[in-house]
XYZ file of N, CA and C in Angstrom:
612
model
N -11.282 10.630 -1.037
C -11.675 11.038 -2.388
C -12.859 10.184 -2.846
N -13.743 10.548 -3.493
C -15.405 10.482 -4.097
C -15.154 9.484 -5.284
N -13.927 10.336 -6.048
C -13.841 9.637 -7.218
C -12.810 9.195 -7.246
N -12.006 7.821 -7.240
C -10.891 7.719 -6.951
C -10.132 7.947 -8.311
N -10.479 7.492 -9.540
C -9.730 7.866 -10.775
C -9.494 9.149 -11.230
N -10.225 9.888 -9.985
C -9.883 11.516 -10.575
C -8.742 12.116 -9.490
N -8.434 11.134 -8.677
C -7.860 11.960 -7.268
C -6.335 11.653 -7.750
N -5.490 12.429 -7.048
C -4.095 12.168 -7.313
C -3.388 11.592 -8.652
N -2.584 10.522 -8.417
C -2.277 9.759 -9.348
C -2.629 8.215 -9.627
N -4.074 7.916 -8.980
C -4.540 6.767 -9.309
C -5.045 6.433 -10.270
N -5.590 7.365 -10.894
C -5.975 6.818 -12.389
C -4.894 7.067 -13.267
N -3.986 8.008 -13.171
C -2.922 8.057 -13.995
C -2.332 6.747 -14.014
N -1.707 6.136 -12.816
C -1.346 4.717 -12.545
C -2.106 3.494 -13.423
N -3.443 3.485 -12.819
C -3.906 2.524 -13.388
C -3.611 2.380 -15.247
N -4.053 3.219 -15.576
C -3.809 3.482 -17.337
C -2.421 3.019 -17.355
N -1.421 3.826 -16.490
C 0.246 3.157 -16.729
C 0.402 1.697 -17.207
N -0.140 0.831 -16.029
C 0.131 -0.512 -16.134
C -0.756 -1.451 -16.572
N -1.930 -0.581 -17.812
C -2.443 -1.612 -18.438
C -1.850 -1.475 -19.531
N -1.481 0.251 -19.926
C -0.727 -0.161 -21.450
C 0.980 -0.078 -21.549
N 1.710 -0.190 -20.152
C 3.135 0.031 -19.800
C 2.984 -1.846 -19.925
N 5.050 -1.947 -19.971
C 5.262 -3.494 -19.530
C 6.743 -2.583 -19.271
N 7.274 -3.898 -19.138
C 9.015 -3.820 -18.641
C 9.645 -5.532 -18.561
N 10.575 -5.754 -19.471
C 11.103 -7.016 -20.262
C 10.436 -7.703 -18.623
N 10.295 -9.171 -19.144
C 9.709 -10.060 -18.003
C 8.618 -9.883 -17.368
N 8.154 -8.879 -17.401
C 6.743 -7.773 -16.055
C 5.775 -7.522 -17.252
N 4.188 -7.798 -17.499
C 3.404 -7.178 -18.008
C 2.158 -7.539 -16.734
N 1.139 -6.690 -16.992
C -0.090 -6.878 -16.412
C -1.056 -6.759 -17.740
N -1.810 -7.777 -16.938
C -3.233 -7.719 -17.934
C -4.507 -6.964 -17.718
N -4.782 -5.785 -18.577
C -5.431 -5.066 -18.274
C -6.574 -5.450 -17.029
N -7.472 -6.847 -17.105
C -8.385 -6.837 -15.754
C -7.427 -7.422 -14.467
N -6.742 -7.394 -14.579
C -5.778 -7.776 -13.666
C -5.603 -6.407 -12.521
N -6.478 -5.206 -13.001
C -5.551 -4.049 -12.341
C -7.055 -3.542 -11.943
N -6.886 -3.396 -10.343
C -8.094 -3.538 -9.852
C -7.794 -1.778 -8.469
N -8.548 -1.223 -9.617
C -9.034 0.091 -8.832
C -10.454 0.649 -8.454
N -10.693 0.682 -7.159
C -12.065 0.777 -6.547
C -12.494 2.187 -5.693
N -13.328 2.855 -6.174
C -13.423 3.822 -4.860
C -14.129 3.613 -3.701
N -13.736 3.617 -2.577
C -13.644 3.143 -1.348
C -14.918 3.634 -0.330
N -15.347 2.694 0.484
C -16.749 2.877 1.377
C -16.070 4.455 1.987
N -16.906 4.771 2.844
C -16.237 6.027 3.766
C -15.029 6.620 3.190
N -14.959 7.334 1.971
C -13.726 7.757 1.259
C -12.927 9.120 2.109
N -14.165 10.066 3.061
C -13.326 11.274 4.019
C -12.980 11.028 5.247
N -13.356 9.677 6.195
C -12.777 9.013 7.209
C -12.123 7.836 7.230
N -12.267 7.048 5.958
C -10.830 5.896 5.862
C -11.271 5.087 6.656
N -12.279 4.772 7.751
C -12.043 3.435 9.026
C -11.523 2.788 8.145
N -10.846 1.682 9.289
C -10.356 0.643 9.234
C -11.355 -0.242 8.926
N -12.677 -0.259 9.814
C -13.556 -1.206 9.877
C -14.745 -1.588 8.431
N -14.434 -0.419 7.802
C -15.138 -0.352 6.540
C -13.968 -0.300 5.183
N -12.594 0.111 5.661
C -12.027 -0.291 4.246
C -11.428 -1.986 4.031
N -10.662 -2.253 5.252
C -10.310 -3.710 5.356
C -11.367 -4.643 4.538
N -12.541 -5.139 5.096
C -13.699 -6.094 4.669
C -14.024 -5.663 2.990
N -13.904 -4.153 2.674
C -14.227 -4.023 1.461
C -12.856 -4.561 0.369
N -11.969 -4.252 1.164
C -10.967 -4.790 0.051
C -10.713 -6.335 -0.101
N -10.745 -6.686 0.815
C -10.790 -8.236 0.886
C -11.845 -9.195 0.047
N -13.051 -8.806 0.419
C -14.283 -9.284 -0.196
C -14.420 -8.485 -1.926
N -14.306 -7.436 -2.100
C -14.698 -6.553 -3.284
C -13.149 -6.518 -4.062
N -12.416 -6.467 -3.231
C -11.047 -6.051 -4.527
C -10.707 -7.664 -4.348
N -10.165 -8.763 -3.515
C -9.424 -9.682 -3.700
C -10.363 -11.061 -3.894
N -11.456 -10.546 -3.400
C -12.515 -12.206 -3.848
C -12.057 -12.848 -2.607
N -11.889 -12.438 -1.213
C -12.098 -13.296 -0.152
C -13.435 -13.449 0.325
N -13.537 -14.724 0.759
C -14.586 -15.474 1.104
C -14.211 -14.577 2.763
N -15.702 -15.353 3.596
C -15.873 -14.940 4.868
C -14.860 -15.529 5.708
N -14.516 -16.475 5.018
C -13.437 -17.879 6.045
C -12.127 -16.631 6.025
N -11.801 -16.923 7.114
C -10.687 -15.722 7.134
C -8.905 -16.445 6.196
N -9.205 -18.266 6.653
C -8.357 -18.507 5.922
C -8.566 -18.956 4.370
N -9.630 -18.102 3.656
C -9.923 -18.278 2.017
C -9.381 -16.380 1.488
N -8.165 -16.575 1.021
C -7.354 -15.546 0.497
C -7.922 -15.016 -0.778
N -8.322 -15.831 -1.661
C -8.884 -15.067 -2.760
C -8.057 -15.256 -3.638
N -7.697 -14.032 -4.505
C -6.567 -13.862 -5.305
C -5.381 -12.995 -4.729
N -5.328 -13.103 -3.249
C -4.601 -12.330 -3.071
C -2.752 -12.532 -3.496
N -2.772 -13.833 -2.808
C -1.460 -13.896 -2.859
C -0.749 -13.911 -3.946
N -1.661 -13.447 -5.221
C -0.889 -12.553 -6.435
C -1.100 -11.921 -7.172
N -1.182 -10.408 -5.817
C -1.658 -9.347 -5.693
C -0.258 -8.421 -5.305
N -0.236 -7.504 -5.879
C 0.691 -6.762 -5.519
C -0.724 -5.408 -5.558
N 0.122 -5.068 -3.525
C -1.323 -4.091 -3.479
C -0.140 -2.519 -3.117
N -0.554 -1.446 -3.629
C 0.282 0.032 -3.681
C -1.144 0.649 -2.964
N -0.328 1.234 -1.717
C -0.987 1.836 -0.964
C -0.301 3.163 -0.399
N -1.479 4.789 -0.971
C -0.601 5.702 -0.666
C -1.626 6.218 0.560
N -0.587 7.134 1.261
C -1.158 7.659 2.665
C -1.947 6.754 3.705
N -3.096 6.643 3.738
C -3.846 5.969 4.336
C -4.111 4.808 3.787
N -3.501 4.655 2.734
C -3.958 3.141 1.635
C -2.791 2.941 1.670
N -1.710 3.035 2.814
C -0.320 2.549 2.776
C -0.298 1.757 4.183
N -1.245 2.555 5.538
C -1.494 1.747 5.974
C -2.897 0.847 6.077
N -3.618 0.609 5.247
C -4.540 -0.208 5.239
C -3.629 -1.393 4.424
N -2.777 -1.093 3.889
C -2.130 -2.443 2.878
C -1.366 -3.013 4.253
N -0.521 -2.256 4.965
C 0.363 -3.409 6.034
C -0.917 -3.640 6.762
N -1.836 -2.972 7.165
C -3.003 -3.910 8.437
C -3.895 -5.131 7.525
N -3.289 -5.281 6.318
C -4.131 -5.817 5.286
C -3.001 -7.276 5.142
N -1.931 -6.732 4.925
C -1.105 -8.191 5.422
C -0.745 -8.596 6.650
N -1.547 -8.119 7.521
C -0.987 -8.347 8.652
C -2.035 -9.808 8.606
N -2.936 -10.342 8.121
C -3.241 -11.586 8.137
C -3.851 -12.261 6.491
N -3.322 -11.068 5.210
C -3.725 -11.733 4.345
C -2.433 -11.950 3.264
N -2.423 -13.047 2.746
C -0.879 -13.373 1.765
C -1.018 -12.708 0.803
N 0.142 -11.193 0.652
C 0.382 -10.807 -1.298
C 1.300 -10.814 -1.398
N 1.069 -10.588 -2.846
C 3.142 -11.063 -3.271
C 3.959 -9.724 -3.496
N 3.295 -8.764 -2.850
C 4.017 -7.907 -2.590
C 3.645 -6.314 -1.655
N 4.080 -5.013 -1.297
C 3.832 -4.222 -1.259
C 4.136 -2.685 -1.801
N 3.854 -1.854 -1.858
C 4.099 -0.372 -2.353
C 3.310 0.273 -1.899
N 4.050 1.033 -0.479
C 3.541 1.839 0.221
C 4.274 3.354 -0.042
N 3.206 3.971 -0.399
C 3.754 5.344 -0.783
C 3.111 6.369 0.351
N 4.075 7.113 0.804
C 4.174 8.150 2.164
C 2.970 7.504 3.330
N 3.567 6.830 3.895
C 3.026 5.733 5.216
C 3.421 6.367 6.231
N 3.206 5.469 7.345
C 3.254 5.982 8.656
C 2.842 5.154 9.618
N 3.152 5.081 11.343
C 2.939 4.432 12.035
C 2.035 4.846 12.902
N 2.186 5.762 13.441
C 0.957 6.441 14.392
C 0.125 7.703 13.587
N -0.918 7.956 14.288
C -1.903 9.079 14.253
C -1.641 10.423 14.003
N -0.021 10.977 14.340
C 0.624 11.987 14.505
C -0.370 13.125 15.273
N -1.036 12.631 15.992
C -1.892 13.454 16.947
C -3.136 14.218 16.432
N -3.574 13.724 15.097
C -4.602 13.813 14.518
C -5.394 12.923 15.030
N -7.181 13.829 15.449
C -7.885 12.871 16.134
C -8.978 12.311 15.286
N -8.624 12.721 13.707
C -9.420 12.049 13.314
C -8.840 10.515 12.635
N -7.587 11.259 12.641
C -6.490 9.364 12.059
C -6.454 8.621 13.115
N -6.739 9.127 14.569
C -7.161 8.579 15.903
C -7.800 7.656 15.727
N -9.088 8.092 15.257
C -10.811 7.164 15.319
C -10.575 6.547 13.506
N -9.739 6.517 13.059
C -9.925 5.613 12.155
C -9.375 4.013 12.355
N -8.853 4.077 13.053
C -8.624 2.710 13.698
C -6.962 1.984 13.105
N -6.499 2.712 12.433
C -5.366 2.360 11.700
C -4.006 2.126 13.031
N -4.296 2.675 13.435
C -3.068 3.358 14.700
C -2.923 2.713 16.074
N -2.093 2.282 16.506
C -2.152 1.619 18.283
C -2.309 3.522 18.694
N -2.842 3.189 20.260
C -2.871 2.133 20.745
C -4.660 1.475 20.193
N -5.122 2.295 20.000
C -6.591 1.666 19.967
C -7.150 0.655 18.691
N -6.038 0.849 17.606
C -5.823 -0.164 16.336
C -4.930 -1.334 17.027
N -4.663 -1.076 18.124
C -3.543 -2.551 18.461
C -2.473 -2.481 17.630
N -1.447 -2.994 18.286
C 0.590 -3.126 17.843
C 0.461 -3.352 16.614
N 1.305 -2.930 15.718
C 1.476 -3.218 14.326
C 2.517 -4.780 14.647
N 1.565 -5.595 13.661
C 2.363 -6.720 13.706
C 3.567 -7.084 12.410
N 4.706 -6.651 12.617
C 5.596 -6.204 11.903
C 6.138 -7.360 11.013
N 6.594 -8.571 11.954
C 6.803 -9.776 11.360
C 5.971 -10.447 10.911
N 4.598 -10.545 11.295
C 3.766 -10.679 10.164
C 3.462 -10.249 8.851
N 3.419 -8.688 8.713
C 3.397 -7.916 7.574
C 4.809 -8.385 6.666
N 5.977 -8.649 6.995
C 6.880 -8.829 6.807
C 6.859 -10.455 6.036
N 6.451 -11.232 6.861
C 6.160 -12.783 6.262
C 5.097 -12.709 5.379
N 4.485 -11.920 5.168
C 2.927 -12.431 4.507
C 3.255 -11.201 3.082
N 4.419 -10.562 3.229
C 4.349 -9.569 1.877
C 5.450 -10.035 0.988
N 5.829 -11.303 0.862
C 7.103 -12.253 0.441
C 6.978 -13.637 0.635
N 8.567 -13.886 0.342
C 8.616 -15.028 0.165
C 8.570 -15.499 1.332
N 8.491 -17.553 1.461
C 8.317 -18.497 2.486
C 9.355 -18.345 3.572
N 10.448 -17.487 3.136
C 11.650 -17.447 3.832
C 11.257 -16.280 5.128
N 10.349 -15.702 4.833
C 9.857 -14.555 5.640
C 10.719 -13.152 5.292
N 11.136 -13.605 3.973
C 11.680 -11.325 3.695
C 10.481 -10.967 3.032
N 10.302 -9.682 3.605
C 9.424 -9.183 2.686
C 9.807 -9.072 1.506
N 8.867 -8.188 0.299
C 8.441 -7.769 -0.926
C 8.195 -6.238 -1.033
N 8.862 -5.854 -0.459
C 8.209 -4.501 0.261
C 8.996 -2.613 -0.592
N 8.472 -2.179 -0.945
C 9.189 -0.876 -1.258
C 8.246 0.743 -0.619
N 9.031 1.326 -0.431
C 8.498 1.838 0.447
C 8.816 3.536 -0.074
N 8.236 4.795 -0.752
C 8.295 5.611 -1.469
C 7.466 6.859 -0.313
N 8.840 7.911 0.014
C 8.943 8.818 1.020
C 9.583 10.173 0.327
N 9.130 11.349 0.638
C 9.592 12.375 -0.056
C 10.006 12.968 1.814
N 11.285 13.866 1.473
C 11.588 14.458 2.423
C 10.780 15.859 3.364
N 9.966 16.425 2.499
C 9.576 17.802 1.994
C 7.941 17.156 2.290
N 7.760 16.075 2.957
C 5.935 15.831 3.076
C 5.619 16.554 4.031
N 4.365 17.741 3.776
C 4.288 18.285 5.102
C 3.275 17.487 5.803
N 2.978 16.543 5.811
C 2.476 15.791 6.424
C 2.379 14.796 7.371
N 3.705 13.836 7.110
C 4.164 12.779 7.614
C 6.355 13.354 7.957
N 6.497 13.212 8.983
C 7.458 13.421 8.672
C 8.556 12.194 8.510
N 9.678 12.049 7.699
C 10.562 11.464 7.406
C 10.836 9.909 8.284
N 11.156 10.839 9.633
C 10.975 9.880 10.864
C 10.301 8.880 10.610
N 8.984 8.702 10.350
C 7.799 7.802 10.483
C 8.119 6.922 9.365
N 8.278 6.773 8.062
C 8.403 6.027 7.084
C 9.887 5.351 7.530
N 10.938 6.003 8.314
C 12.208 5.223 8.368
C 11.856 4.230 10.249
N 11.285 4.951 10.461
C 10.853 3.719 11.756
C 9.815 2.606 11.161
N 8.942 2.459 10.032
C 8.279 1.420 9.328
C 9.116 0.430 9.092
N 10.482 1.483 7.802
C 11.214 0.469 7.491
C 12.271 -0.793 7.969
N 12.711 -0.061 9.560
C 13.514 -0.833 10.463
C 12.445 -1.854 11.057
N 11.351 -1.355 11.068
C 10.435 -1.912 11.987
C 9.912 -3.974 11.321
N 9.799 -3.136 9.553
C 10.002 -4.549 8.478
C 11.142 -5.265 8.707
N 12.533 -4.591 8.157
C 13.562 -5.267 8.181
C 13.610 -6.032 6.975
N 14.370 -7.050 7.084
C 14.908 -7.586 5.802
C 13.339 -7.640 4.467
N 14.036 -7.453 3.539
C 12.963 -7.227 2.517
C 12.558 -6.000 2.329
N 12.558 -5.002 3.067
C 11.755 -3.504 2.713
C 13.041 -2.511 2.195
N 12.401 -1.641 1.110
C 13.551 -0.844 0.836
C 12.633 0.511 1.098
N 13.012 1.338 1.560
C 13.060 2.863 1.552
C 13.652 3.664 0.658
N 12.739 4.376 -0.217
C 13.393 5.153 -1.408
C 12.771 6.633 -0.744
N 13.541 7.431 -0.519
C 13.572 9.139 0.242
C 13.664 9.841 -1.478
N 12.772 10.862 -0.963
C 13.124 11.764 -2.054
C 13.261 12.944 -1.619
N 13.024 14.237 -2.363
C 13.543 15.267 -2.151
C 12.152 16.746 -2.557
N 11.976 16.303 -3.476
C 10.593 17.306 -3.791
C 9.196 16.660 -4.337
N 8.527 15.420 -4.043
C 7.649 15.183 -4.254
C 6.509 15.520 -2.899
N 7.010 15.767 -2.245
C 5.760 16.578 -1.220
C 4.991 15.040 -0.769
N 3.517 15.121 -0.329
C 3.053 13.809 -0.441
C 2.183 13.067 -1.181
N 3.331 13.463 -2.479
C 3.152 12.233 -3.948
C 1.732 12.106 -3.765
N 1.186 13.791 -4.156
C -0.279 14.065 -4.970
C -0.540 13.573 -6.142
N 1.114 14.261 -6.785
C 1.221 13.967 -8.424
C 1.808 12.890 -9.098
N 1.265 12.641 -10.531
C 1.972 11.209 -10.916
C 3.228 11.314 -10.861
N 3.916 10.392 -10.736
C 5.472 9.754 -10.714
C 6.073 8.693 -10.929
N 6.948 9.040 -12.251
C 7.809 7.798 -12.558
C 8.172 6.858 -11.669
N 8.090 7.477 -10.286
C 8.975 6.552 -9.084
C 8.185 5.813 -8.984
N 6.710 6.002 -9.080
C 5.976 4.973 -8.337
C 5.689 3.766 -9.524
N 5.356 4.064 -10.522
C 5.824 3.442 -11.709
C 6.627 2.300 -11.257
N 7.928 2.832 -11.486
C 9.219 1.761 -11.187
C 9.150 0.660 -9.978
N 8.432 1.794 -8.893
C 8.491 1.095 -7.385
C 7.669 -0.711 -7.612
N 6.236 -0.101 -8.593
C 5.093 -1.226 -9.030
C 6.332 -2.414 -9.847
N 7.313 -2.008 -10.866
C 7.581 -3.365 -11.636
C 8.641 -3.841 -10.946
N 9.446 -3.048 -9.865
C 10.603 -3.777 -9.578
C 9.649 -4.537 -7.874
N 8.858 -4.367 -7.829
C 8.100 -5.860 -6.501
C 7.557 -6.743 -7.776
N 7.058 -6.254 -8.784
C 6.482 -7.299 -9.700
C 7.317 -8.114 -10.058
N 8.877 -7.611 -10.625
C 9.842 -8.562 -10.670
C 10.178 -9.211 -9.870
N 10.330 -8.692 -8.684
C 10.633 -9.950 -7.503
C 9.865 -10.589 -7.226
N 8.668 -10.532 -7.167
C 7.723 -11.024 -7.221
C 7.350 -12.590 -7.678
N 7.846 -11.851 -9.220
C 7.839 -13.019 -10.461
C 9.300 -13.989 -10.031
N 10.138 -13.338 -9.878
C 11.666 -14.574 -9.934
C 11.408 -15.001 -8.431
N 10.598 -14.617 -7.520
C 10.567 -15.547 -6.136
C 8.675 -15.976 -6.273
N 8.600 -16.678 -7.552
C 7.248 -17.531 -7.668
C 6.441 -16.678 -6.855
N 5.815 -15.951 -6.728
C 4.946 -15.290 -5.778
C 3.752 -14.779 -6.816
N 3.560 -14.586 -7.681
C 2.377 -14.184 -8.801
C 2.428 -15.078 -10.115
């Protein structure tokens, strides 16, 4: 998408959680950082990673200068679900919200050449994503928002993510959101309940 505040429910979102709170949980309006993205109809890897790091989190070139990440809670849908786990796979946030994700290419050759996917993206590093989206203890922070009915991704794929995390990730299945084009309370909720954990395990 060209314009990202016009696509789906990202600008609906954003507006949510500058003028939404929930007892303990507020965000501060510049706190909420929505960008439309280099290559917005092929997604690489190689052009969204560096942009989010440098442009959304304020990382320096040093790979170990994080920025503001590690209190960052980053919501990533479809392809911005997996750029957030290849995104902790070496950078610290204090949380995740991946909405309708996935592990492989599903034999699309253009999610092929975007680099997201083994084999040619290399193994998803699971316990990493897992340590780096939580606390010191190594559980993740993780929620994970799947409709049954996606004709896109099927079911399978979001419940092999979640075993794949393990402790810390929750899987919330639904039933008629398709692949959560439209705004939703769920995702709403999904954002304050990592923010709360977030907040009571010092992480933001």
């Amino acid at each position: 998408c060209t314009n990202v505040r016009n696509a789906n429910w990202y600008g609906w979102l954003e507006q949510r959680l500058k003028t939404d709170s929930r007892p303990g949980v507020s965000f501060a309006p510049n706190d909420i950082i929505l960008r439309d993205m280099p290559d917005p109809h092929r997604a690489r890897r190689s052009k969204w990673l560096p942009f989010i790091r440098s442009e959304m989190l304020d990382c320096k070139d040093d790979a170990d200068d994080h920025g503001k990440s590690r209190e960052t809670i980053i919501v990533g849908h479809s392809s911005g679900a997996e750029a957030a786990m290849r995104l902790a796979e070496t950078t610290p946030v204090a949380g995740l919200v991946l909405v309708a994700a996935c592990h492989t290419d599903l034999g699309e050759p253009n999610e092929t050449r975007s680099g997201w996917y083994p084999p040619s993206g290399g193994p998803w590093l699971w316990e990493d994503i897992r340590t780096n989206a939580g606390p010191s203890t190594g559980d993740g922070n993780i929620i994970m928002l799947h409709s049954l009915d996606d004709p896109f991704i099927p079911i399978a794929e979001p419940r092999f993510v979640a075993k794949s995390l393990g402790k810390g990730t929750e899987l919330r299945e639904f039933e008629n959101e398709s692949h959560f084009f439209n705004p939703s309370e769920e995702i709403v909720k999904a954002v304050y309940d990592v923010a709360d954990r977030a907040t009571s395990l010092g992480l933001n």
